[in-house]
């Protein structure tokens, strides 16, 4: 039975419209009071499952009238606490807005509702010889991916969500619907508000529809896997591959600790050493073989051993499944520990020294941490873990994390390559963009003058 909730007038009206899709059932509230992060949990006052833009607009109108916070929700796969309702309110779940509205093969684009996941889109695009390349690993929704400017393994070749969203529709607090961008591949018409909403983490409005770019499926694909004596060697080799102009589809790194976690989780037997995966594509088998030969030569010169090649689709899928499960493998290895994944990104030529510094900081502070990374674009993650009640270790992790961010910023990097700011990185955003926070808050106030959209995220509380 649903429990009593505040804002009874608004909630009575919304319950009457949404019926069973308005919920205060404890299990549903619990599901919407957390994400994949280790941040504290807060329950929303209610969860509403919307099925259309009109229903989103109805909720946003009532929220403004009765001053109820709104927290957009879909797959629940964010890592920085973006979905946690720190001030209660309504968790507005758009996961049932999951229709692929249109695919235009000749225009290389698709129109989707915000709750469509990228694997679901790819299942429908594949018969047309097309695919959507932004691949964050989790079964993430396209609306949520746009809200965090997600990227993942394919960003080294195809860019992030910001590079692949052509247009979107969104609903602002109060119920106003806005159309941002067009389906044209370029435009110079006024301020680019589409890119303003991408990465805004639900603090400006609720994304309801998107038009996204599709790309031709590569004719020939292969993956080269090799391991190294150190993470620094592997990172340097990744830079050499990029400098050679090979334009890999994906270029991924895992260190020896993460390889061990994957082996235990997936029952595989990969060498437990720092490992690179390099996926290459070409229009013909001959061109692909030439690229693979050059890549293998660069890896060998960089100190790689155990070079292996995967050509078939089954082999490639199995290999990337292991990479995508890295975070969950680490969690399975330490099931009683809380996890924290960092998300630094630095210029490519600074990647190896930044990773070396990070390794040294972890060793000096006796932290058991593993490394994974999209090293072709300078983005890497350190996975920290400790028992939730171990305050001393978490304090050490926080101090090391701050030093890592400072080192990345010092060489022209960023505190977040793809996860966003959420709750975890608000102090790091201040370190990176302290002089711009007032301007950012002004933009927030323009879109959300009542401060109801995903409050507490991105900006530290006054």
Short mmCIF file of C-alpha atoms in Angstrom, two decimals:
data_model
loop_
_atom_site.label_atom_id
_atom_site.label_comp_id
_atom_site.label_asym_id
_atom_site.label_seq_id
_atom_site.Cartn_x
_atom_site.Cartn_y
_atom_site.Cartn_z
CA UNK A 1 0.00 0.00 0.00
CA UNK A 2 1.23 3.49 -0.81
CA UNK A 3 2.32 5.54 2.19
CA UNK A 4 1.33 9.17 2.90
CA UNK A 5 3.37 11.81 1.11
CA UNK A 6 3.77 15.58 1.38
CA UNK A 7 2.33 18.00 -1.19
CA UNK A 8 -0.94 16.10 -0.95
CA UNK A 9 -2.89 18.38 -3.30
CA UNK A 10 -0.41 17.98 -6.13
CA UNK A 11 0.08 14.31 -5.44
CA UNK A 12 -3.65 13.60 -5.33
CA UNK A 13 -4.02 15.20 -8.74
CA UNK A 14 -1.04 13.33 -10.18
CA UNK A 15 -2.10 10.02 -8.64
CA UNK A 16 -5.53 10.43 -10.23
CA UNK A 17 -3.94 10.83 -13.67
CA UNK A 18 -1.12 8.26 -13.47
CA UNK A 19 -2.83 5.58 -11.38
CA UNK A 20 -0.42 2.73 -10.68
CA UNK A 21 2.35 4.69 -12.43
CA UNK A 22 2.38 7.05 -9.44
CA UNK A 23 4.11 5.13 -6.67
CA UNK A 24 5.18 5.56 -3.08
CA UNK A 25 5.81 1.83 -2.60
CA UNK A 26 8.96 1.50 -0.45
CA UNK A 27 10.79 -0.83 -2.87
CA UNK A 28 10.16 1.57 -5.77
CA UNK A 29 11.31 4.56 -3.72
CA UNK A 30 14.44 2.63 -2.71
CA UNK A 31 15.25 1.81 -6.33
CA UNK A 32 15.00 5.49 -7.23
CA UNK A 33 16.94 6.70 -4.19
CA UNK A 34 20.33 5.52 -5.44
CA UNK A 35 22.46 5.00 -8.53
CA UNK A 36 25.62 2.97 -9.22
CA UNK A 37 27.71 5.30 -7.04
CA UNK A 38 28.67 4.91 -3.39
CA UNK A 39 26.95 8.17 -2.44
CA UNK A 40 24.45 8.19 0.40
CA UNK A 41 20.90 7.19 -0.42
CA UNK A 42 17.91 9.53 -0.21
CA UNK A 43 14.37 8.48 -1.03
CA UNK A 44 12.10 10.54 -3.26
CA UNK A 45 8.63 11.36 -1.97
CA UNK A 46 7.11 9.69 -5.02
CA UNK A 47 8.03 8.07 -8.33
CA UNK A 48 6.11 8.79 -11.52
CA UNK A 49 6.55 6.67 -14.64
CA UNK A 50 5.87 8.88 -17.67
CA UNK A 51 5.05 7.43 -21.09
CA UNK A 52 4.89 10.60 -23.20
CA UNK A 53 6.13 14.16 -23.43
CA UNK A 54 2.63 15.37 -22.52
CA UNK A 55 2.84 13.42 -19.27
CA UNK A 56 6.25 14.89 -18.51
CA UNK A 57 4.80 18.33 -19.15
CA UNK A 58 1.91 17.62 -16.78
CA UNK A 59 4.33 16.65 -14.00
CA UNK A 60 6.56 19.66 -14.62
CA UNK A 61 3.58 22.01 -14.50
CA UNK A 62 2.41 20.61 -11.16
CA UNK A 63 5.95 20.64 -9.78
CA UNK A 64 6.29 24.33 -10.51
CA UNK A 65 2.87 25.15 -9.06
CA UNK A 66 3.52 23.28 -5.81
CA UNK A 67 7.33 23.77 -5.71
CA UNK A 68 8.23 20.08 -5.79
CA UNK A 69 11.79 19.06 -6.78
CA UNK A 70 12.10 16.95 -9.93
CA UNK A 71 14.84 14.35 -10.43
CA UNK A 72 14.91 12.83 -13.96
CA UNK A 73 15.50 9.05 -13.95
CA UNK A 74 15.76 6.34 -16.60
CA UNK A 75 18.22 3.43 -16.41
CA UNK A 76 19.74 4.42 -13.06
CA UNK A 77 23.31 3.76 -14.26
CA UNK A 78 25.02 7.05 -13.35
CA UNK A 79 28.12 6.93 -11.18
CA UNK A 80 28.28 10.35 -9.52
CA UNK A 81 25.04 10.52 -7.53
CA UNK A 82 23.13 12.42 -10.23
CA UNK A 83 19.91 10.49 -9.55
CA UNK A 84 19.85 10.76 -5.76
CA UNK A 85 16.96 12.95 -4.56
CA UNK A 86 18.82 14.81 -1.82
CA UNK A 87 15.79 17.06 -1.22
CA UNK A 88 13.09 14.49 -1.84
CA UNK A 89 10.51 15.36 -4.45
CA UNK A 90 9.44 13.40 -7.52
CA UNK A 91 11.71 10.94 -9.28
CA UNK A 92 10.42 11.30 -12.84
CA UNK A 93 11.15 7.98 -14.53
CA UNK A 94 11.14 8.12 -18.35
CA UNK A 95 12.29 4.52 -18.88
CA UNK A 96 8.87 3.65 -20.36
CA UNK A 97 9.38 6.32 -23.03
CA UNK A 98 11.36 3.73 -24.95
CA UNK A 99 10.24 3.93 -28.58
CA UNK A 100 12.58 4.31 -31.54
CA UNK A 101 10.45 6.83 -33.44
CA UNK A 102 12.24 6.82 -36.79
CA UNK A 103 15.38 5.60 -38.53
CA UNK A 104 16.51 7.37 -41.70
CA UNK A 105 19.22 5.16 -43.26
CA UNK A 106 20.02 7.61 -46.06
CA UNK A 107 20.22 10.47 -43.55
CA UNK A 108 22.30 8.42 -41.10
CA UNK A 109 20.11 9.42 -38.17
CA UNK A 110 17.52 8.10 -35.75
CA UNK A 111 14.83 9.80 -33.67
CA UNK A 112 14.21 8.23 -30.27
CA UNK A 113 12.39 8.82 -27.02
CA UNK A 114 14.66 9.55 -24.08
CA UNK A 115 14.21 6.16 -22.40
CA UNK A 116 15.57 4.15 -25.35
CA UNK A 117 18.83 2.44 -24.43
CA UNK A 118 21.73 2.51 -26.85
CA UNK A 119 21.76 -1.33 -27.25
CA UNK A 120 18.04 -1.22 -28.14
CA UNK A 121 18.71 1.44 -30.79
CA UNK A 122 21.58 -0.61 -32.21
CA UNK A 123 19.39 -3.69 -32.52
CA UNK A 124 17.07 -1.71 -34.79
CA UNK A 125 19.83 0.14 -36.67
CA UNK A 126 21.91 -2.94 -37.46
CA UNK A 127 19.62 -4.33 -40.22
CA UNK A 128 20.21 -1.03 -42.05
CA UNK A 129 23.99 -1.50 -41.83
CA UNK A 130 24.25 1.28 -39.26
CA UNK A 131 25.06 1.68 -35.57
CA UNK A 132 25.14 4.25 -32.79
CA UNK A 133 28.73 4.45 -31.52
CA UNK A 134 28.53 5.97 -28.04
CA UNK A 135 29.00 2.97 -25.77
CA UNK A 136 29.32 3.67 -22.01
CA UNK A 137 29.04 -0.01 -21.11
CA UNK A 138 25.98 -0.04 -18.88
CA UNK A 139 22.48 -0.42 -20.35
CA UNK A 140 22.23 3.36 -20.32
CA UNK A 141 19.37 5.37 -21.79
CA UNK A 142 20.07 7.88 -24.54
CA UNK A 143 18.39 10.67 -22.58
CA UNK A 144 20.57 9.99 -19.56
CA UNK A 145 23.65 9.67 -21.74
CA UNK A 146 22.94 13.10 -23.22
CA UNK A 147 22.32 14.54 -19.77
CA UNK A 148 25.80 13.49 -18.63
CA UNK A 149 27.57 13.86 -22.00
CA UNK A 150 28.51 10.19 -21.76
CA UNK A 151 31.07 8.58 -24.01
CA UNK A 152 32.85 5.26 -23.44
CA UNK A 153 34.92 2.94 -25.58
CA UNK A 154 33.95 4.39 -28.98
CA UNK A 155 34.77 8.02 -28.18
CA UNK A 156 38.33 7.78 -29.48
CA UNK A 157 36.91 7.36 -33.01
CA UNK A 158 33.38 8.79 -32.93
CA UNK A 159 33.35 11.32 -30.13
CA UNK A 160 31.02 11.78 -27.15
CA UNK A 161 27.27 12.34 -26.92
CA UNK A 162 27.89 16.01 -27.62
CA UNK A 163 29.29 14.98 -31.02
CA UNK A 164 26.43 12.61 -31.84
CA UNK A 165 23.22 14.38 -30.80
CA UNK A 166 21.73 16.44 -33.62
CA UNK A 167 18.63 17.75 -31.87
CA UNK A 168 16.47 17.20 -28.82
CA UNK A 169 13.21 18.13 -27.18
CA UNK A 170 13.05 18.97 -23.49
CA UNK A 171 10.50 20.14 -20.95
CA UNK A 172 11.37 22.97 -18.57
CA UNK A 173 9.99 23.43 -15.08
CA UNK A 174 6.52 24.92 -15.48
CA UNK A 175 5.81 22.75 -18.53
CA UNK A 176 7.34 24.70 -21.41
CA UNK A 177 8.53 22.43 -24.23
CA UNK A 178 11.62 23.48 -26.18
CA UNK A 179 13.17 22.15 -29.40
CA UNK A 180 16.96 22.42 -29.55
CA UNK A 181 19.03 21.85 -32.69
CA UNK A 182 17.91 20.40 -36.01
CA UNK A 183 18.48 17.21 -37.98
CA UNK A 184 20.91 19.06 -40.24
CA UNK A 185 24.56 18.13 -39.77
CA UNK A 186 25.58 21.74 -39.10
CA UNK A 187 24.06 25.05 -38.18
CA UNK A 188 25.23 28.58 -37.39
CA UNK A 189 21.84 29.86 -36.24
CA UNK A 190 22.18 31.61 -32.90
CA UNK A 191 23.31 30.31 -29.53
CA UNK A 192 23.91 26.55 -29.40
CA UNK A 193 21.48 25.70 -26.58
CA UNK A 194 21.45 22.02 -27.57
CA UNK A 195 25.00 21.63 -26.32
CA UNK A 196 24.11 23.57 -23.20
CA UNK A 197 21.58 20.91 -22.17
CA UNK A 198 23.97 18.08 -23.03
CA UNK A 199 25.93 17.50 -19.83
CA UNK A 200 23.52 19.51 -17.66
CA UNK A 201 22.64 16.41 -15.60
CA UNK A 202 18.93 17.13 -15.36
CA UNK A 203 19.47 20.51 -13.69
CA UNK A 204 17.95 22.55 -16.56
CA UNK A 205 15.11 20.40 -17.88
CA UNK A 206 13.92 16.89 -18.74
CA UNK A 207 15.00 15.55 -22.13
CA UNK A 208 12.12 13.75 -23.85
CA UNK A 209 13.29 13.07 -27.44
CA UNK A 210 16.56 13.07 -29.35
CA UNK A 211 17.76 12.84 -32.93
CA UNK A 212 21.14 11.13 -33.04
CA UNK A 213 23.74 10.34 -35.65
CA UNK A 214 24.14 6.81 -36.97
CA UNK A 215 27.32 5.52 -38.61
CA UNK A 216 27.99 2.74 -41.14
CA UNK A 217 29.03 -0.57 -39.64
CA UNK A 218 32.73 -1.14 -40.44
CA UNK A 219 33.33 -3.60 -43.26
CA UNK A 220 36.32 -5.27 -41.62
CA UNK A 221 37.10 -5.35 -37.90
CA UNK A 222 39.73 -6.96 -35.73
CA UNK A 223 40.98 -6.61 -32.17
CA UNK A 224 44.57 -6.89 -31.04
CA UNK A 225 45.22 -7.72 -27.39
CA UNK A 226 48.60 -7.50 -25.70
CA UNK A 227 50.08 -7.05 -22.23
CA UNK A 228 52.92 -5.00 -20.76
CA UNK A 229 55.26 -4.89 -17.81
CA UNK A 230 53.70 -1.70 -16.42
CA UNK A 231 50.67 0.51 -16.87
CA UNK A 232 52.99 3.35 -17.88
CA UNK A 233 54.39 1.26 -20.76
CA UNK A 234 50.88 0.41 -21.91
CA UNK A 235 49.81 4.07 -21.80
CA UNK A 236 52.87 5.13 -23.76
CA UNK A 237 52.15 2.47 -26.38
CA UNK A 238 48.57 3.75 -26.67
CA UNK A 239 49.94 7.22 -27.42
CA UNK A 240 52.23 5.72 -30.09
CA UNK A 241 49.27 4.01 -31.77
CA UNK A 242 47.39 7.31 -31.91
CA UNK A 243 50.43 9.19 -33.21
CA UNK A 244 50.76 6.66 -36.04
CA UNK A 245 47.38 7.74 -37.43
CA UNK A 246 45.79 4.30 -37.17
CA UNK A 247 42.47 5.79 -35.97
CA UNK A 248 41.40 2.86 -33.79
CA UNK A 249 37.74 2.19 -33.23
CA UNK A 250 38.55 1.56 -29.58
CA UNK A 251 41.71 1.64 -27.49
CA UNK A 252 41.30 0.35 -23.94
CA UNK A 253 43.57 -0.31 -20.96
CA UNK A 254 43.18 -2.42 -17.82
CA UNK A 255 45.86 -2.92 -15.18
CA UNK A 256 46.84 -6.19 -13.54
CA UNK A 257 44.44 -5.84 -10.60
CA UNK A 258 41.51 -5.24 -12.89
CA UNK A 259 42.52 -8.17 -15.11
CA UNK A 260 42.48 -10.41 -12.06
CA UNK A 261 39.00 -9.17 -11.12
CA UNK A 262 37.72 -9.83 -14.65
CA UNK A 263 39.22 -13.33 -14.67
CA UNK A 264 37.49 -14.17 -11.40
CA UNK A 265 34.20 -12.61 -12.44
CA UNK A 266 34.08 -13.90 -16.02
CA UNK A 267 35.96 -17.22 -15.51
CA UNK A 268 38.52 -16.16 -18.12
CA UNK A 269 42.26 -16.71 -18.20
CA UNK A 270 43.69 -13.44 -19.45
CA UNK A 271 47.28 -12.72 -18.36
CA UNK A 272 47.08 -10.73 -15.15
CA UNK A 273 49.23 -7.88 -16.42
CA UNK A 274 48.52 -4.38 -17.77
CA UNK A 275 46.65 -5.05 -21.00
CA UNK A 276 45.71 -3.06 -24.09
CA UNK A 277 42.83 -3.83 -26.42
CA UNK A 278 43.11 -2.14 -29.81
CA UNK A 279 40.21 -2.44 -32.24
CA UNK A 280 40.90 -1.45 -35.85
CA UNK A 281 38.60 -1.17 -38.84
CA UNK A 282 39.09 -0.83 -42.58
CA UNK A 283 37.15 -0.96 -45.83
CA UNK A 284 38.96 -4.12 -47.00
CA UNK A 285 40.75 -7.13 -45.53
CA UNK A 286 43.99 -6.03 -47.16
CA UNK A 287 43.86 -2.56 -45.63
CA UNK A 288 42.98 -4.04 -42.24
CA UNK A 289 45.89 -6.47 -42.39
CA UNK A 290 48.27 -3.61 -43.16
CA UNK A 291 46.96 -1.60 -40.19
CA UNK A 292 47.22 -4.64 -37.90
CA UNK A 293 50.81 -5.27 -38.99
CA UNK A 294 51.81 -1.68 -38.18
CA UNK A 295 49.93 -1.80 -34.88
CA UNK A 296 51.63 -5.06 -33.87
CA UNK A 297 55.01 -3.57 -34.74
CA UNK A 298 54.33 -0.51 -32.57
CA UNK A 299 53.17 -2.66 -29.66
CA UNK A 300 56.20 -4.94 -29.85
CA UNK A 301 58.52 -1.94 -29.98
CA UNK A 302 56.70 -0.56 -26.93
CA UNK A 303 57.43 -3.67 -24.87
CA UNK A 304 54.24 -5.67 -25.46
CA UNK A 305 54.06 -9.42 -25.09
CA UNK A 306 51.45 -12.09 -25.74
CA UNK A 307 49.97 -10.45 -28.84
CA UNK A 308 46.63 -12.09 -29.76
CA UNK A 309 44.23 -11.33 -32.57
CA UNK A 310 40.43 -11.64 -32.57
CA UNK A 311 38.64 -11.35 -35.90
CA UNK A 312 35.28 -13.06 -35.59
CA UNK A 313 32.26 -11.21 -34.22
CA UNK A 314 31.86 -13.77 -31.44
CA UNK A 315 35.47 -13.33 -30.28
CA UNK A 316 35.19 -9.54 -30.38
CA UNK A 317 31.93 -9.49 -28.46
CA UNK A 318 33.35 -11.76 -25.80
CA UNK A 319 36.41 -9.54 -25.47
CA UNK A 320 34.42 -6.31 -25.13
CA UNK A 321 31.97 -7.92 -22.73
CA UNK A 322 34.89 -8.47 -20.39
CA UNK A 323 35.90 -4.81 -20.67
CA UNK A 324 32.36 -3.56 -20.11
CA UNK A 325 32.07 -5.70 -16.99
CA UNK A 326 35.20 -4.18 -15.42
CA UNK A 327 33.34 -2.10 -12.83
CA UNK A 328 31.00 -4.94 -11.91
CA UNK A 329 33.91 -7.39 -11.74
CA UNK A 330 35.67 -5.13 -9.25
CA UNK A 331 32.50 -4.93 -7.17
CA UNK A 332 32.15 -8.73 -7.23
CA UNK A 333 35.73 -9.13 -6.00
CA UNK A 334 34.92 -6.96 -2.97
CA UNK A 335 31.17 -7.47 -2.44
CA UNK A 336 31.09 -5.91 1.01
CA UNK A 337 33.04 -2.80 0.01
CA UNK A 338 31.83 0.53 -1.27
CA UNK A 339 33.28 1.56 -4.63
CA UNK A 340 34.41 4.90 -6.05
CA UNK A 341 35.39 5.33 -9.69
CA UNK A 342 37.41 8.40 -10.65
CA UNK A 343 37.16 9.91 -14.14
CA UNK A 344 40.16 12.02 -15.07
CA UNK A 345 41.00 13.00 -18.63
CA UNK A 346 44.30 14.60 -19.68
CA UNK A 347 45.98 15.56 -22.95
CA UNK A 348 47.25 12.40 -24.60
CA UNK A 349 50.92 13.33 -24.25
CA UNK A 350 50.39 13.74 -20.48
CA UNK A 351 48.62 10.40 -19.99
CA UNK A 352 51.61 8.18 -19.13
CA UNK A 353 53.18 10.57 -16.57
CA UNK A 354 49.76 11.27 -14.99
CA UNK A 355 49.07 7.54 -14.61
CA UNK A 356 52.59 7.04 -13.17
CA UNK A 357 51.93 9.76 -10.59
CA UNK A 358 48.57 8.24 -9.71
CA UNK A 359 50.13 4.81 -9.27
CA UNK A 360 52.74 6.28 -6.95
CA UNK A 361 50.11 8.12 -4.88
CA UNK A 362 48.10 4.92 -4.42
CA UNK A 363 51.19 2.91 -3.45
CA UNK A 364 52.45 5.54 -1.00
CA UNK A 365 49.06 5.64 0.71
CA UNK A 366 48.63 1.85 0.69
CA UNK A 367 45.43 1.96 -1.34
CA UNK A 368 44.34 -1.13 -3.26
CA UNK A 369 43.09 0.46 -6.48
CA UNK A 370 42.72 -0.76 -10.05
CA UNK A 371 43.03 1.19 -13.30
CA UNK A 372 40.93 1.09 -16.48
CA UNK A 373 40.85 3.62 -19.24
CA UNK A 374 39.80 4.81 -22.68
CA UNK A 375 43.43 5.66 -23.18
CA UNK A 376 43.15 6.65 -26.84
CA UNK A 377 41.60 9.94 -25.73
CA UNK A 378 43.45 10.36 -22.42
CA UNK A 379 40.55 9.28 -20.17
CA UNK A 380 41.21 6.84 -17.32
CA UNK A 381 39.43 5.61 -14.21
CA UNK A 382 40.83 4.51 -10.88
CA UNK A 383 38.53 2.17 -8.96
CA UNK A 384 38.89 2.64 -5.20
CA UNK A 385 37.21 0.41 -2.66
CA UNK A 386 36.98 0.03 1.11
CA UNK A 387 34.45 -1.05 3.73
CA UNK A 388 31.77 1.65 4.01
CA UNK A 389 32.44 2.10 7.72
CA UNK A 390 36.22 2.51 7.28
CA UNK A 391 36.26 6.30 7.66
CA UNK A 392 40.05 6.54 7.82
CA UNK A 393 40.54 4.77 4.47
CA UNK A 394 37.83 6.84 2.81
CA UNK A 395 39.48 9.98 4.10
CA UNK A 396 42.75 8.82 2.55
CA UNK A 397 40.98 8.02 -0.72
CA UNK A 398 39.46 11.52 -0.74
CA UNK A 399 42.86 13.13 -0.16
CA UNK A 400 44.51 11.07 -2.93
CA UNK A 401 41.62 11.80 -5.27
CA UNK A 402 42.07 15.55 -4.68
CA UNK A 403 45.78 15.24 -5.48
CA UNK A 404 44.96 13.31 -8.67
CA UNK A 405 42.53 16.01 -9.80
CA UNK A 406 45.05 18.75 -9.04
CA UNK A 407 47.68 16.91 -11.11
CA UNK A 408 45.27 16.52 -14.04
CA UNK A 409 44.25 20.18 -13.97
CA UNK A 410 47.90 21.24 -13.80
CA UNK A 411 48.61 19.61 -17.17
CA UNK A 412 45.48 20.95 -18.89
CA UNK A 413 43.13 18.09 -18.05
CA UNK A 414 39.67 17.86 -16.49
CA UNK A 415 38.15 16.39 -13.34
CA UNK A 416 35.53 14.51 -15.39
CA UNK A 417 35.92 13.01 -18.83
CA UNK A 418 32.54 11.31 -19.06
CA UNK A 419 30.80 10.60 -15.72
CA UNK A 420 29.71 14.16 -14.97
CA UNK A 421 29.79 16.09 -11.69
CA UNK A 422 26.71 15.02 -9.73
CA UNK A 423 27.32 14.97 -5.98
CA UNK A 424 30.86 13.61 -5.92
CA UNK A 425 32.80 16.14 -7.96
CA UNK A 426 31.28 19.44 -6.91
CA UNK A 427 34.47 20.51 -5.09
CA UNK A 428 36.53 19.40 -8.09
CA UNK A 429 34.38 21.49 -10.42
CA UNK A 430 35.14 24.46 -8.17
CA UNK A 431 38.85 23.70 -8.52
CA UNK A 432 38.56 23.51 -12.32
CA UNK A 433 36.05 26.26 -13.07
CA UNK A 434 35.79 28.36 -9.92
CA UNK A 435 35.84 31.58 -11.92
CA UNK A 436 32.89 30.39 -14.05
CA UNK A 437 30.58 29.05 -11.36
CA UNK A 438 28.71 32.34 -10.97
CA UNK A 439 27.98 32.37 -14.70
CA UNK A 440 26.90 28.71 -14.57
CA UNK A 441 24.57 29.44 -11.65
CA UNK A 442 23.07 32.32 -13.66
CA UNK A 443 22.31 29.95 -16.55
CA UNK A 444 20.74 27.50 -14.10
CA UNK A 445 18.56 30.27 -12.66
CA UNK A 446 17.41 31.31 -16.15
CA UNK A 447 16.18 27.81 -17.00
CA UNK A 448 15.07 26.89 -13.47
CA UNK A 449 14.27 30.06 -11.49
CA UNK A 450 12.64 28.06 -8.67
CA UNK A 451 15.66 25.80 -8.21
CA UNK A 452 13.56 22.64 -8.54
CA UNK A 453 15.44 20.72 -11.23
CA UNK A 454 17.67 18.05 -9.68
CA UNK A 455 18.71 20.29 -6.78
CA UNK A 456 22.06 19.78 -5.06
CA UNK A 457 23.85 18.53 -8.18
CA UNK A 458 26.83 20.14 -9.95
CA UNK A 459 27.01 23.11 -7.55
CA UNK A 460 27.98 22.97 -3.91
CA UNK A 461 25.24 24.16 -1.58
CA UNK A 462 25.57 27.68 -0.23
#
